[in-house]
Amino acid sequence: MGYSKRVLIVGNGGREHALAWKLAQSPELEQLFVAPGNAGTLLWNVTIPTHDIAGLVEFALQESIDLTIVGPEDPLSLGIVDAFQEAGLRIFGPNQGAALLEGSKSFAKIIMEEAKIPTAEWQVFEDSDQAKNYLKTIGAPCVLKADGLAAGKGVIVAQDLETALQAVDEIMDGGFGSAGKKLVIEEFLEGQEVSLLCFSDGVTALPMVPVQDHKRALDGDLGLNTGGMGTYSPPPIWSPELEANVMRDLVAPTLRVMQERGTPFMGVLFLGLMLTQKGPKLLEYNVRFGDPETQVVMKRLKSDLLPILWACTERRLSEVQLEWKEEVAVCVVMAAEGYPLAYSKGVPIRLPEVREDSVIFHAGTGIIEGQLLSSGGRVLGITSEGKTLQEAREKAYSLVQQIEFPNAHFRRDIGVKGLEDKI
């Protein structure tokens, strides 16, 4: 790399704060910008929304940005990478063709089929009556997915036939807009879920540390699906053998098929895995850093992030060696009361002093007249590290208790699964 870089991060969530926090530590960083950012990234914020691709290109050209990093999936699906590359700008993330891996569940399944990747049995429907007839033949439990992007909320796990039939109407009758025009129905897989994010330059992929996410709103994995209520890394059920298996049988074939199709995948390839009794199966692809996975991954990453991303844009990832901390990291999401349904905004928040082993990552926050206020559903990601999972949990929850955030909603069992899995 050799010279200092001007970097732009696109997005305004907890993931983007975690990326900014990590990049700010790079000796190779000259200046950082976050568009539009949140209260946690205030130092670096630029008021350009994530969907204003022309505005972001114009800003990057004006400010001589050396590297842009895209956080959320929406701008990737809208073709932000293609627009930046056409303007001669360096950007980390998949182009519009490759971003379809997340933008269309049915496309993802076709790629899995071509790459012979172990996954759930599936069918895709554009007609609700046909979908319902199919459900009556296979029964429940089963999984129903809106084909397009639905902010992490387009998946319904139906334990009985009545719920499954209702879900068809919910997804296909306009509740999910264009995302629900097509419906993917899958067999229900049993096991534990693990997220594995990989850096990819289109040819080479390097795995990050494995993470276990907690999708449901309530303790004990009850309640509605959310964008994620907390994470921890590493889960004790993960092993080097399992990782080698996933990289060989799931990641490498995906990269090969994407290359063969003329849409090589450069960016973060995020695998949602189910560890079944028959081995790991792929639930879904995401095409960007996960949220709240990134919070624990960045806390554990020892290496400088900037040269890794740069190497990806130059197809030099094979030259990179990643270093990780041994410590365990836990992230507890504090959400607004009512999330993921209707929730209040503008709730005043007061934060305590934080020790070096913890970070409060901001998500849905803003500052008005000097006062920190909530502005979204998921508001803060309290992230701590410790020598053990128990220690990391204790630090994170102790910090949660010190935060003044009236009626905040958070799960009290983030990482408990990992304690139970200790062998």
Short mmCIF file of C-alpha atoms in Angstrom, two decimals, residues 78-325:
data_model
loop_
_atom_site.label_atom_id
_atom_site.label_comp_id
_atom_site.label_asym_id
_atom_site.label_seq_id
_atom_site.Cartn_x
_atom_site.Cartn_y
_atom_site.Cartn_z
CA LEU A 78 -28.88 -0.95 -6.55
CA GLY A 79 -25.49 -1.18 -8.28
CA ILE A 80 -23.34 1.24 -6.26
CA VAL A 81 -20.19 -0.79 -7.04
CA ASP A 82 -20.83 -0.62 -10.80
CA ALA A 83 -21.43 3.17 -10.59
CA PHE A 84 -18.20 3.76 -8.63
CA GLN A 85 -16.15 1.56 -10.94
CA GLU A 86 -17.54 3.33 -14.02
CA ALA A 87 -16.36 6.61 -12.44
CA GLY A 88 -12.87 5.12 -11.97
CA LEU A 89 -13.25 4.83 -8.19
CA ARG A 90 -11.99 1.95 -6.03
CA ILE A 91 -14.75 0.33 -4.01
CA PHE A 92 -14.97 -2.78 -1.81
CA GLY A 93 -18.10 -4.85 -2.40
CA PRO A 94 -19.77 -7.04 -5.03
CA ASN A 95 -21.15 -5.58 -8.25
CA GLN A 96 -24.88 -5.69 -8.98
CA GLY A 97 -24.70 -9.09 -10.71
CA ALA A 98 -22.83 -10.69 -7.79
CA ALA A 99 -25.02 -8.94 -5.18
CA LEU A 100 -27.97 -11.01 -6.46
CA LEU A 101 -26.69 -13.76 -4.14
CA GLU A 102 -28.45 -11.81 -1.39
CA GLY A 103 -30.87 -9.77 -3.52
CA SER A 104 -32.72 -12.86 -4.76
CA LYS A 105 -33.25 -16.00 -2.67
CA SER A 106 -34.16 -18.01 -5.78
CA PHE A 107 -30.97 -16.89 -7.59
CA ALA A 108 -28.95 -17.93 -4.52
CA LYS A 109 -30.57 -21.38 -4.62
CA ILE A 110 -29.73 -21.74 -8.33
CA ILE A 111 -26.07 -20.94 -7.57
CA MET A 112 -26.06 -23.48 -4.71
CA GLU A 113 -27.47 -26.07 -7.09
CA GLU A 114 -24.86 -25.30 -9.78
CA ALA A 115 -22.07 -25.37 -7.20
CA LYS A 116 -23.44 -28.62 -5.64
CA ILE A 117 -23.58 -27.00 -2.21
CA PRO A 118 -25.43 -28.85 0.58
CA THR A 119 -28.61 -26.91 1.36
CA ALA A 120 -32.29 -27.39 2.19
CA GLU A 121 -34.68 -28.85 -0.42
CA TRP A 122 -36.55 -25.96 -2.06
CA GLN A 123 -39.18 -24.79 -4.54
CA VAL A 124 -39.91 -21.28 -5.86
CA PHE A 125 -43.42 -19.93 -6.52
CA GLU A 126 -44.94 -16.87 -8.16
CA ASP A 127 -48.53 -18.02 -7.61
CA SER A 128 -49.93 -18.16 -4.06
CA ASP A 129 -52.43 -20.96 -4.79
CA GLN A 130 -49.68 -23.19 -6.18
CA ALA A 131 -47.54 -22.39 -3.13
CA LYS A 132 -50.38 -23.36 -0.78
CA ASN A 133 -51.04 -26.62 -2.64
CA TYR A 134 -47.35 -27.47 -2.36
CA LEU A 135 -47.42 -26.76 1.38
CA LYS A 136 -50.37 -29.10 1.81
CA THR A 137 -48.31 -31.90 0.24
CA ILE A 138 -45.11 -31.32 2.27
CA GLY A 139 -46.66 -30.18 5.58
CA ALA A 140 -44.84 -28.41 8.41
CA PRO A 141 -42.41 -27.44 9.81
CA CYS A 142 -41.07 -25.54 6.81
CA VAL A 143 -39.42 -22.22 5.98
CA LEU A 144 -40.90 -19.49 3.76
CA LYS A 145 -38.73 -16.70 2.34
CA ALA A 146 -39.59 -13.57 0.40
CA ASP A 147 -37.37 -13.70 -2.68
CA GLY A 148 -36.09 -10.10 -2.46
CA LEU A 149 -34.52 -7.92 0.22
CA ALA A 150 -36.65 -7.46 3.34
CA ALA A 151 -34.19 -5.98 5.89
CA GLY A 152 -33.58 -9.34 7.56
CA LYS A 153 -37.28 -9.86 8.24
CA GLY A 154 -38.41 -11.76 5.11
CA VAL A 155 -38.08 -15.27 6.55
CA ILE A 156 -40.89 -17.08 8.35
CA VAL A 157 -40.30 -20.42 10.06
CA ALA A 158 -43.70 -22.14 10.20
CA GLN A 159 -44.09 -24.91 12.79
CA ASP A 160 -47.60 -25.81 11.61
CA LEU A 161 -49.50 -25.80 8.34
CA GLU A 162 -51.89 -22.99 9.33
CA THR A 163 -48.96 -20.62 10.03
CA ALA A 164 -47.34 -21.66 6.72
CA LEU A 165 -50.51 -20.93 4.72
CA GLN A 166 -50.89 -17.54 6.45
CA ALA A 167 -47.24 -16.77 5.68
CA VAL A 168 -47.87 -17.24 1.95
CA ASP A 169 -50.50 -14.46 2.08
CA GLU A 170 -48.34 -12.29 4.32
CA ILE A 171 -45.37 -12.46 1.94
CA MET A 172 -47.15 -12.49 -1.45
CA ASP A 173 -50.06 -10.10 -0.83
CA GLY A 174 -47.99 -6.94 -0.93
CA GLY A 175 -46.77 -6.76 2.66
CA PHE A 176 -43.20 -7.14 1.43
CA GLY A 177 -43.68 -5.09 -1.77
CA SER A 178 -41.70 -6.34 -4.78
CA ALA A 179 -39.56 -8.55 -2.45
CA GLY A 180 -42.59 -10.85 -2.05
CA LYS A 181 -43.48 -11.33 -5.71
CA LYS A 182 -41.62 -14.61 -5.62
CA LEU A 183 -41.68 -17.00 -2.69
CA VAL A 184 -39.12 -19.66 -1.83
CA ILE A 185 -40.34 -22.59 0.29
CA GLU A 186 -37.68 -24.76 1.92
CA GLU A 187 -37.47 -27.82 4.11
CA PHE A 188 -36.87 -27.08 7.80
CA LEU A 189 -33.31 -27.93 8.88
CA GLU A 190 -32.44 -28.78 12.46
CA GLY A 191 -29.21 -27.86 14.18
CA GLN A 192 -27.33 -24.78 15.33
CA GLU A 193 -26.85 -21.72 13.15
CA VAL A 194 -23.44 -20.14 12.67
CA SER A 195 -22.45 -17.11 10.58
CA LEU A 196 -19.15 -17.30 8.71
CA LEU A 197 -18.02 -14.12 6.97
CA CYS A 198 -15.21 -14.36 4.42
CA PHE A 199 -13.10 -11.71 2.72
CA SER A 200 -13.09 -12.46 -1.01
CA ASP A 201 -11.23 -10.99 -3.98
CA GLY A 202 -13.17 -13.08 -6.51
CA VAL A 203 -10.65 -15.94 -6.58
CA THR A 204 -9.36 -16.31 -3.02
CA ALA A 205 -11.45 -16.27 0.17
CA LEU A 206 -10.17 -15.92 3.73
CA PRO A 207 -12.54 -16.80 6.58
CA MET A 208 -13.13 -14.40 9.45
CA VAL A 209 -13.88 -15.78 12.92
CA PRO A 210 -17.18 -17.71 13.27
CA VAL A 211 -20.09 -15.96 14.98
CA GLN A 212 -23.39 -17.07 16.49
CA ASP A 213 -26.22 -14.58 16.01
CA HIS A 214 -29.48 -14.39 18.02
CA LYS A 215 -32.23 -13.54 15.53
CA ARG A 216 -35.33 -13.82 17.70
CA ALA A 217 -36.56 -10.85 19.73
CA LEU A 218 -36.98 -12.65 23.06
CA ASP A 219 -34.92 -14.80 25.42
CA GLY A 220 -34.88 -18.53 24.67
CA ASP A 221 -35.09 -17.83 20.91
CA LEU A 222 -38.75 -16.87 21.18
CA GLY A 223 -40.65 -14.01 19.58
CA LEU A 224 -40.37 -12.44 16.14
CA ASN A 225 -37.38 -12.54 13.82
CA THR A 226 -35.28 -9.36 13.99
CA GLY A 227 -32.20 -7.99 12.29
CA GLY A 228 -30.22 -9.62 15.15
CA MET A 229 -30.34 -9.08 18.93
CA GLY A 230 -26.74 -10.00 19.71
CA THR A 231 -23.75 -12.12 18.80
CA TYR A 232 -20.76 -13.89 20.26
CA SER A 233 -17.55 -15.30 18.81
CA PRO A 234 -16.31 -17.99 18.69
CA PRO A 235 -19.08 -20.57 19.26
CA PRO A 236 -17.61 -23.67 20.97
CA ILE A 237 -19.31 -25.96 18.41
CA TRP A 238 -16.97 -24.62 15.69
CA SER A 239 -13.70 -26.39 14.90
CA PRO A 240 -10.77 -26.03 12.46
CA GLU A 241 -11.98 -29.20 10.69
CA LEU A 242 -15.45 -27.76 10.24
CA GLU A 243 -13.99 -24.52 8.88
CA ALA A 244 -11.79 -26.39 6.37
CA ASN A 245 -14.86 -28.37 5.26
CA VAL A 246 -16.96 -25.20 4.77
CA MET A 247 -14.20 -23.39 2.86
CA ARG A 248 -13.66 -26.42 0.58
CA ASP A 249 -17.26 -27.53 0.00
CA LEU A 250 -19.26 -24.30 0.21
CA VAL A 251 -17.06 -21.22 -0.28
CA ALA A 252 -14.67 -22.40 -3.04
CA PRO A 253 -17.47 -23.82 -5.28
CA THR A 254 -19.47 -20.58 -4.87
CA LEU A 255 -16.53 -18.44 -5.99
CA ARG A 256 -15.88 -20.81 -8.91
CA VAL A 257 -19.48 -20.69 -10.19
CA MET A 258 -19.68 -16.90 -9.80
CA GLN A 259 -16.45 -16.55 -11.81
CA GLU A 260 -17.71 -18.91 -14.51
CA ARG A 261 -20.88 -16.79 -14.81
CA GLY A 262 -18.79 -13.66 -15.40
CA THR A 263 -19.75 -12.08 -12.06
CA PRO A 264 -16.75 -12.83 -9.82
CA PHE A 265 -17.55 -12.13 -6.17
CA MET A 266 -15.38 -9.43 -4.56
CA GLY A 267 -16.39 -8.26 -1.10
CA VAL A 268 -17.64 -10.03 2.01
CA LEU A 269 -19.21 -13.40 1.29
CA PHE A 270 -21.32 -14.15 4.35
CA LEU A 271 -22.58 -17.71 4.82
CA GLY A 272 -25.55 -18.42 7.05
CA LEU A 273 -24.90 -22.04 8.04
CA MET A 274 -26.94 -24.72 9.76
CA LEU A 275 -24.80 -27.33 11.48
CA THR A 276 -26.96 -30.42 10.97
CA GLN A 277 -26.24 -34.02 11.96
CA LYS A 278 -25.36 -34.61 8.30
CA GLY A 279 -22.80 -31.80 8.31
CA PRO A 280 -22.96 -28.05 7.54
CA LYS A 281 -25.71 -26.90 5.16
CA LEU A 282 -26.06 -23.44 3.64
CA LEU A 283 -29.18 -21.50 4.65
CA GLU A 284 -28.41 -18.31 2.73
CA TYR A 285 -25.76 -15.98 1.38
CA ASN A 286 -25.35 -12.37 2.41
CA VAL A 287 -23.07 -10.14 0.38
CA ARG A 288 -21.76 -7.74 3.02
CA PHE A 289 -20.54 -7.44 6.59
CA GLY A 290 -23.24 -8.74 8.95
CA ASP A 291 -24.89 -6.66 11.64
CA PRO A 292 -24.41 -7.40 14.59
CA GLU A 293 -21.73 -9.92 13.49
CA THR A 294 -19.27 -7.18 12.46
CA GLN A 295 -19.19 -5.78 15.99
CA VAL A 296 -17.63 -8.95 17.48
CA VAL A 297 -15.54 -9.72 14.38
CA MET A 298 -13.89 -6.26 14.43
CA LYS A 299 -13.31 -6.53 18.20
CA ARG A 300 -11.40 -9.77 17.60
CA LEU A 301 -9.49 -8.73 14.44
CA LYS A 302 -5.84 -8.11 15.29
CA SER A 303 -4.71 -7.28 11.73
CA ASP A 304 -5.09 -3.83 10.18
CA LEU A 305 -8.39 -3.90 8.23
CA LEU A 306 -7.43 -1.35 5.56
CA PRO A 307 -4.72 -3.38 3.74
CA ILE A 308 -7.03 -6.44 3.73
CA LEU A 309 -9.82 -4.56 1.93
CA TRP A 310 -7.31 -2.94 -0.44
CA ALA A 311 -5.84 -6.36 -1.33
CA CYS A 312 -9.36 -7.63 -2.15
CA THR A 313 -9.84 -4.82 -4.69
CA GLU A 314 -6.54 -5.81 -6.35
CA ARG A 315 -7.05 -9.59 -6.32
CA ARG A 316 -4.10 -9.96 -3.97
CA LEU A 317 -5.89 -11.57 -1.04
CA SER A 318 -3.70 -14.68 -1.35
CA GLU A 319 -0.80 -12.51 -0.06
CA VAL A 320 -2.67 -11.59 3.13
CA GLN A 321 -2.45 -13.37 6.48
CA LEU A 322 -5.15 -12.60 9.03
CA GLU A 323 -4.39 -12.39 12.74
CA TRP A 324 -7.10 -12.79 15.36
CA LYS A 325 -7.24 -12.28 19.12
#
